[in-house]
Amino acid sequence: MSDQDRNVPASVVQPALVLTTLVLNPRHPAVQAETSDLCRMHSRILDATVGMPDAGPRVLWAQPRPDVLAVRACEAVTAARLPRGYATAIHHRPWTCPDQPGRWLMVGVLNPGRTRRLGGPTRNQPDRRRLSGQPLLYTTPMRQSTWLARRLDGARLVDCASVRASTVRGGHRTERTITVRRVEMRAVWQVDDPGKLVDRLHAGVGRDKTWGCGLTLWTRAS
């Protein structure tokens, strides 16, 4: 190894992932149906990424505004993967998470909260099953910030703001209604060990990743 190589900061090797940002056509009938039904939009994501290699990180998506859809996958979502006229503009860029120590800006659509467990084994019922109750969702900025600060090893939360929250619903094939709370969050992190972030950020942060939560975007903080 040369002296020049020794002076190059170590970086984190990441699999190639692509962020596709779609500006949706509000007059398209499929757009109208899917932006008003969470489960229909989830099906659209599945259709748009079918056939892509599935050995890497899971597909994540977010809809920060009704007319914008972001999809992170191992390949770009092109117009050929969508109904004709579905989007008025399509943009692609690499998706990366922090690969160097320092200060980083994160934006993401998340659902701060935790799962509540009910039941479980007792002395008289050692085989009693533990069930999932209704999740506890954090609604105040302080609790959301505290929740986020615990999510990432290798980084310290410097500042956090919840920009907006919304509730979306969809009709599931089992005839039940899916209800998801989404919170758009902006945060500044001091990244100390980027290697510890990779698996978490690839998997997605928090709850309801299937339903448009968990995707985060990272840029160097100025």
Short mmCIF file of C-alpha atoms in Angstrom, two decimals:
data_model
loop_
_atom_site.label_atom_id
_atom_site.label_comp_id
_atom_site.label_asym_id
_atom_site.label_seq_id
_atom_site.Cartn_x
_atom_site.Cartn_y
_atom_site.Cartn_z
CA MET A 1 0.00 0.00 0.00
CA SER A 2 1.40 3.37 -0.98
CA ASP A 3 1.55 6.45 1.26
CA GLN A 4 -1.09 8.01 -0.98
CA ASP A 5 -3.44 5.08 -0.33
CA ARG A 6 -2.94 5.40 3.42
CA ASN A 7 -4.12 9.02 3.30
CA VAL A 8 -7.44 8.19 1.64
CA PRO A 9 -10.24 8.17 4.27
CA ALA A 10 -11.95 4.83 4.69
CA SER A 11 -15.43 4.79 3.18
CA VAL A 12 -18.34 2.40 3.39
CA VAL A 13 -18.90 0.12 0.40
CA GLN A 14 -22.60 0.17 -0.52
CA PRO A 15 -24.61 -1.81 -3.06
CA ALA A 16 -25.78 0.20 -6.05
CA LEU A 17 -29.27 1.55 -5.43
CA VAL A 18 -31.27 4.00 -7.51
CA LEU A 19 -33.75 6.61 -6.31
CA THR A 20 -36.49 7.27 -8.85
CA THR A 21 -38.61 10.37 -8.32
CA LEU A 22 -41.88 10.53 -10.24
CA VAL A 23 -43.94 13.66 -10.74
CA LEU A 24 -47.39 12.14 -11.06
CA ASN A 25 -49.99 13.17 -13.62
CA PRO A 26 -53.05 14.16 -11.55
CA ARG A 27 -55.36 13.64 -14.55
CA HIS A 28 -54.36 10.03 -15.09
CA PRO A 29 -57.11 7.66 -13.86
CA ALA A 30 -54.60 5.24 -12.30
CA VAL A 31 -52.91 8.09 -10.43
CA GLN A 32 -56.26 9.30 -9.14
CA ALA A 33 -57.17 5.82 -7.91
CA GLU A 34 -53.80 5.04 -6.36
CA THR A 35 -53.15 8.32 -4.59
CA SER A 36 -56.47 7.92 -2.81
CA ASP A 37 -55.93 4.26 -1.84
CA LEU A 38 -52.79 3.16 0.00
CA CYS A 39 -53.10 -0.49 -1.01
CA ARG A 40 -53.50 0.37 -4.69
CA MET A 41 -50.32 2.44 -4.50
CA HIS A 42 -48.51 -0.44 -2.84
CA SER A 43 -49.59 -2.68 -5.73
CA ARG A 44 -48.26 -0.09 -8.18
CA ILE A 45 -44.85 -0.22 -6.48
CA LEU A 46 -44.83 -4.01 -6.79
CA ASP A 47 -45.73 -3.81 -10.49
CA ALA A 48 -43.10 -1.13 -11.14
CA THR A 49 -40.30 -3.19 -9.58
CA VAL A 50 -41.29 -6.70 -10.69
CA GLY A 51 -38.41 -8.66 -12.15
CA MET A 52 -35.72 -6.60 -10.44
CA PRO A 53 -33.05 -8.59 -8.57
CA ASP A 54 -34.28 -9.38 -5.07
CA ALA A 55 -30.97 -10.32 -3.45
CA GLY A 56 -30.19 -6.79 -2.28
CA PRO A 57 -31.93 -4.34 0.07
CA ARG A 58 -35.71 -4.20 0.00
CA VAL A 59 -37.62 -1.74 -2.13
CA LEU A 60 -38.62 1.35 -0.18
CA TRP A 61 -40.96 4.09 -1.31
CA ALA A 62 -42.47 7.32 -0.08
CA GLN A 63 -45.06 9.83 -1.19
CA PRO A 64 -44.01 13.11 0.42
CA ARG A 65 -46.65 14.99 -1.57
CA PRO A 66 -49.73 13.77 -3.44
CA ASP A 67 -48.07 14.49 -6.80
CA VAL A 68 -44.62 13.06 -5.97
CA LEU A 69 -43.65 9.41 -5.60
CA ALA A 70 -40.12 8.29 -4.68
CA VAL A 71 -38.98 4.69 -5.13
CA ARG A 72 -35.63 3.27 -4.02
CA ALA A 73 -34.70 0.04 -5.74
CA CYS A 74 -31.73 -1.76 -7.23
CA GLU A 75 -32.78 -0.55 -10.69
CA ALA A 76 -34.40 2.59 -12.04
CA VAL A 77 -38.15 2.73 -12.46
CA THR A 78 -38.54 3.80 -16.08
CA ALA A 79 -41.57 4.89 -18.09
CA ALA A 80 -41.71 1.39 -19.59
CA ARG A 81 -42.59 0.05 -16.12
CA LEU A 82 -45.55 2.41 -15.72
CA PRO A 83 -48.86 3.02 -17.48
CA ARG A 84 -48.51 5.44 -20.35
CA GLY A 85 -48.83 9.03 -19.14
CA TYR A 86 -48.65 8.03 -15.47
CA ALA A 87 -45.86 10.53 -14.71
CA THR A 88 -45.16 13.93 -16.23
CA ALA A 89 -41.48 13.73 -15.26
CA ILE A 90 -39.11 10.99 -14.07
CA HIS A 91 -35.75 11.65 -12.40
CA HIS A 92 -33.08 9.16 -11.40
CA ARG A 93 -30.08 9.47 -9.12
CA PRO A 94 -28.02 7.13 -6.96
CA TRP A 95 -29.31 6.52 -3.45
CA THR A 96 -26.59 6.49 -0.83
CA CYS A 97 -26.39 6.68 2.93
CA PRO A 98 -23.54 8.35 4.85
CA ASP A 99 -20.22 6.85 3.81
CA GLN A 100 -17.91 9.18 5.75
CA PRO A 101 -17.89 10.54 9.30
CA GLY A 102 -19.19 14.08 9.68
CA ARG A 103 -22.43 16.02 9.79
CA TRP A 104 -25.25 14.82 7.54
CA LEU A 105 -28.78 16.05 6.76
CA MET A 106 -31.53 13.45 6.64
CA VAL A 107 -35.03 13.84 5.24
CA GLY A 108 -37.51 11.01 5.37
CA VAL A 109 -41.10 9.88 5.64
CA LEU A 110 -41.39 7.85 8.84
CA ASN A 111 -43.94 6.59 11.36
CA PRO A 112 -42.53 7.12 14.86
CA GLY A 113 -43.97 4.57 17.25
CA ARG A 114 -43.50 1.16 18.77
CA THR A 115 -45.26 -2.17 18.85
CA ARG A 116 -47.17 -3.08 22.00
CA ARG A 117 -47.19 -6.70 23.12
CA LEU A 118 -50.11 -8.32 24.91
CA GLY A 119 -50.34 -11.59 26.77
CA GLY A 120 -47.32 -13.86 26.85
CA PRO A 121 -46.33 -16.81 29.09
CA THR A 122 -47.39 -16.90 32.73
CA ARG A 123 -46.70 -19.36 35.54
CA ASN A 124 -50.04 -21.05 34.98
CA GLN A 125 -49.97 -20.70 31.19
CA PRO A 126 -46.35 -21.20 30.08
CA ASP A 127 -47.40 -21.69 26.45
CA ARG A 128 -49.55 -18.56 26.28
CA ARG A 129 -48.87 -16.70 23.07
CA ARG A 130 -47.65 -13.12 22.99
CA LEU A 131 -49.83 -11.01 20.71
CA SER A 132 -49.34 -7.64 19.07
CA GLY A 133 -51.69 -4.91 20.28
CA GLN A 134 -52.42 -1.58 18.67
CA PRO A 135 -49.12 0.28 18.14
CA LEU A 136 -48.24 3.24 20.30
CA LEU A 137 -47.66 6.18 17.95
CA TYR A 138 -45.60 9.14 19.11
CA THR A 139 -47.35 12.39 18.29
CA THR A 140 -45.34 15.16 19.96
CA PRO A 141 -42.13 16.57 18.43
CA MET A 142 -40.16 15.73 21.56
CA ARG A 143 -41.22 12.08 21.62
CA GLN A 144 -40.67 11.75 17.88
CA SER A 145 -37.19 13.21 18.24
CA THR A 146 -36.39 10.87 21.13
CA TRP A 147 -37.65 7.91 19.10
CA LEU A 148 -35.52 8.86 16.09
CA ALA A 149 -32.40 9.37 18.20
CA ARG A 150 -32.57 5.71 19.26
CA ARG A 151 -32.91 4.34 15.74
CA LEU A 152 -29.37 4.67 14.44
CA ASP A 153 -26.20 3.28 15.94
CA GLY A 154 -23.03 5.07 14.97
CA ALA A 155 -24.63 8.53 14.77
CA ARG A 156 -25.79 11.21 17.20
CA LEU A 157 -28.92 13.27 16.57
CA VAL A 158 -28.07 16.98 16.56
CA ASP A 159 -31.37 18.54 15.52
CA CYS A 160 -34.78 17.22 14.45
CA ALA A 161 -38.02 18.68 13.14
CA SER A 162 -41.32 17.08 12.15
CA VAL A 163 -42.38 18.97 9.04
CA ARG A 164 -45.86 17.55 8.44
CA ALA A 165 -48.00 14.55 9.29
CA SER A 166 -50.77 12.88 7.35
CA THR A 167 -52.96 9.82 7.57
CA VAL A 168 -53.50 7.54 4.58
CA ARG A 169 -55.84 4.60 4.13
CA GLY A 170 -56.40 1.76 1.75
CA GLY A 171 -58.69 -1.17 1.15
CA HIS A 172 -56.79 -4.42 1.70
CA ARG A 173 -57.62 -7.60 -0.25
CA THR A 174 -58.73 -9.16 3.06
CA GLU A 175 -61.51 -6.53 3.14
CA ARG A 176 -60.01 -4.69 6.09
CA THR A 177 -58.92 -1.05 6.01
CA ILE A 178 -55.22 -0.26 6.34
CA THR A 179 -54.56 3.04 8.14
CA VAL A 180 -51.05 4.50 8.29
CA ARG A 181 -49.76 7.71 9.83
CA ARG A 182 -46.85 9.32 7.94
CA VAL A 183 -44.55 11.98 9.35
CA GLU A 184 -42.11 13.88 7.17
CA MET A 185 -39.01 14.50 9.28
CA ARG A 186 -35.82 16.48 8.81
CA ALA A 187 -32.82 15.81 11.03
CA VAL A 188 -29.16 16.65 11.33
CA TRP A 189 -26.87 13.84 12.47
CA GLN A 190 -23.27 13.71 13.56
CA VAL A 191 -22.12 10.47 11.98
CA ASP A 192 -19.25 8.85 13.88
CA ASP A 193 -19.26 5.32 12.44
CA PRO A 194 -21.00 5.14 9.04
CA GLY A 195 -20.48 1.38 8.86
CA LYS A 196 -23.02 0.90 11.63
CA LEU A 197 -25.72 2.74 9.67
CA VAL A 198 -25.70 0.74 6.48
CA ASP A 199 -27.91 -2.23 7.39
CA ARG A 200 -30.49 -0.09 9.21
CA LEU A 201 -30.85 2.45 6.41
CA HIS A 202 -30.99 -0.22 3.74
CA ALA A 203 -33.77 -2.00 5.64
CA GLY A 204 -35.67 1.24 6.35
CA VAL A 205 -36.30 3.16 9.55
CA GLY A 206 -39.25 2.43 11.81
CA ARG A 207 -42.71 1.04 11.18
CA ASP A 208 -44.88 0.50 8.09
CA LYS A 209 -42.12 0.21 5.50
CA THR A 210 -44.50 -1.73 3.27
CA TRP A 211 -46.88 1.23 3.25
CA GLY A 212 -44.60 4.10 2.27
CA CYS A 213 -42.61 4.76 5.44
CA GLY A 214 -38.95 4.20 6.28
CA LEU A 215 -37.20 5.72 3.26
CA THR A 216 -34.57 8.33 4.17
CA LEU A 217 -32.44 10.56 1.92
CA TRP A 218 -29.02 11.82 3.00
CA THR A 219 -26.80 14.71 1.97
CA ARG A 220 -23.77 16.32 3.53
CA ALA A 221 -24.80 19.12 5.89
CA SER A 222 -23.32 22.48 5.02
#
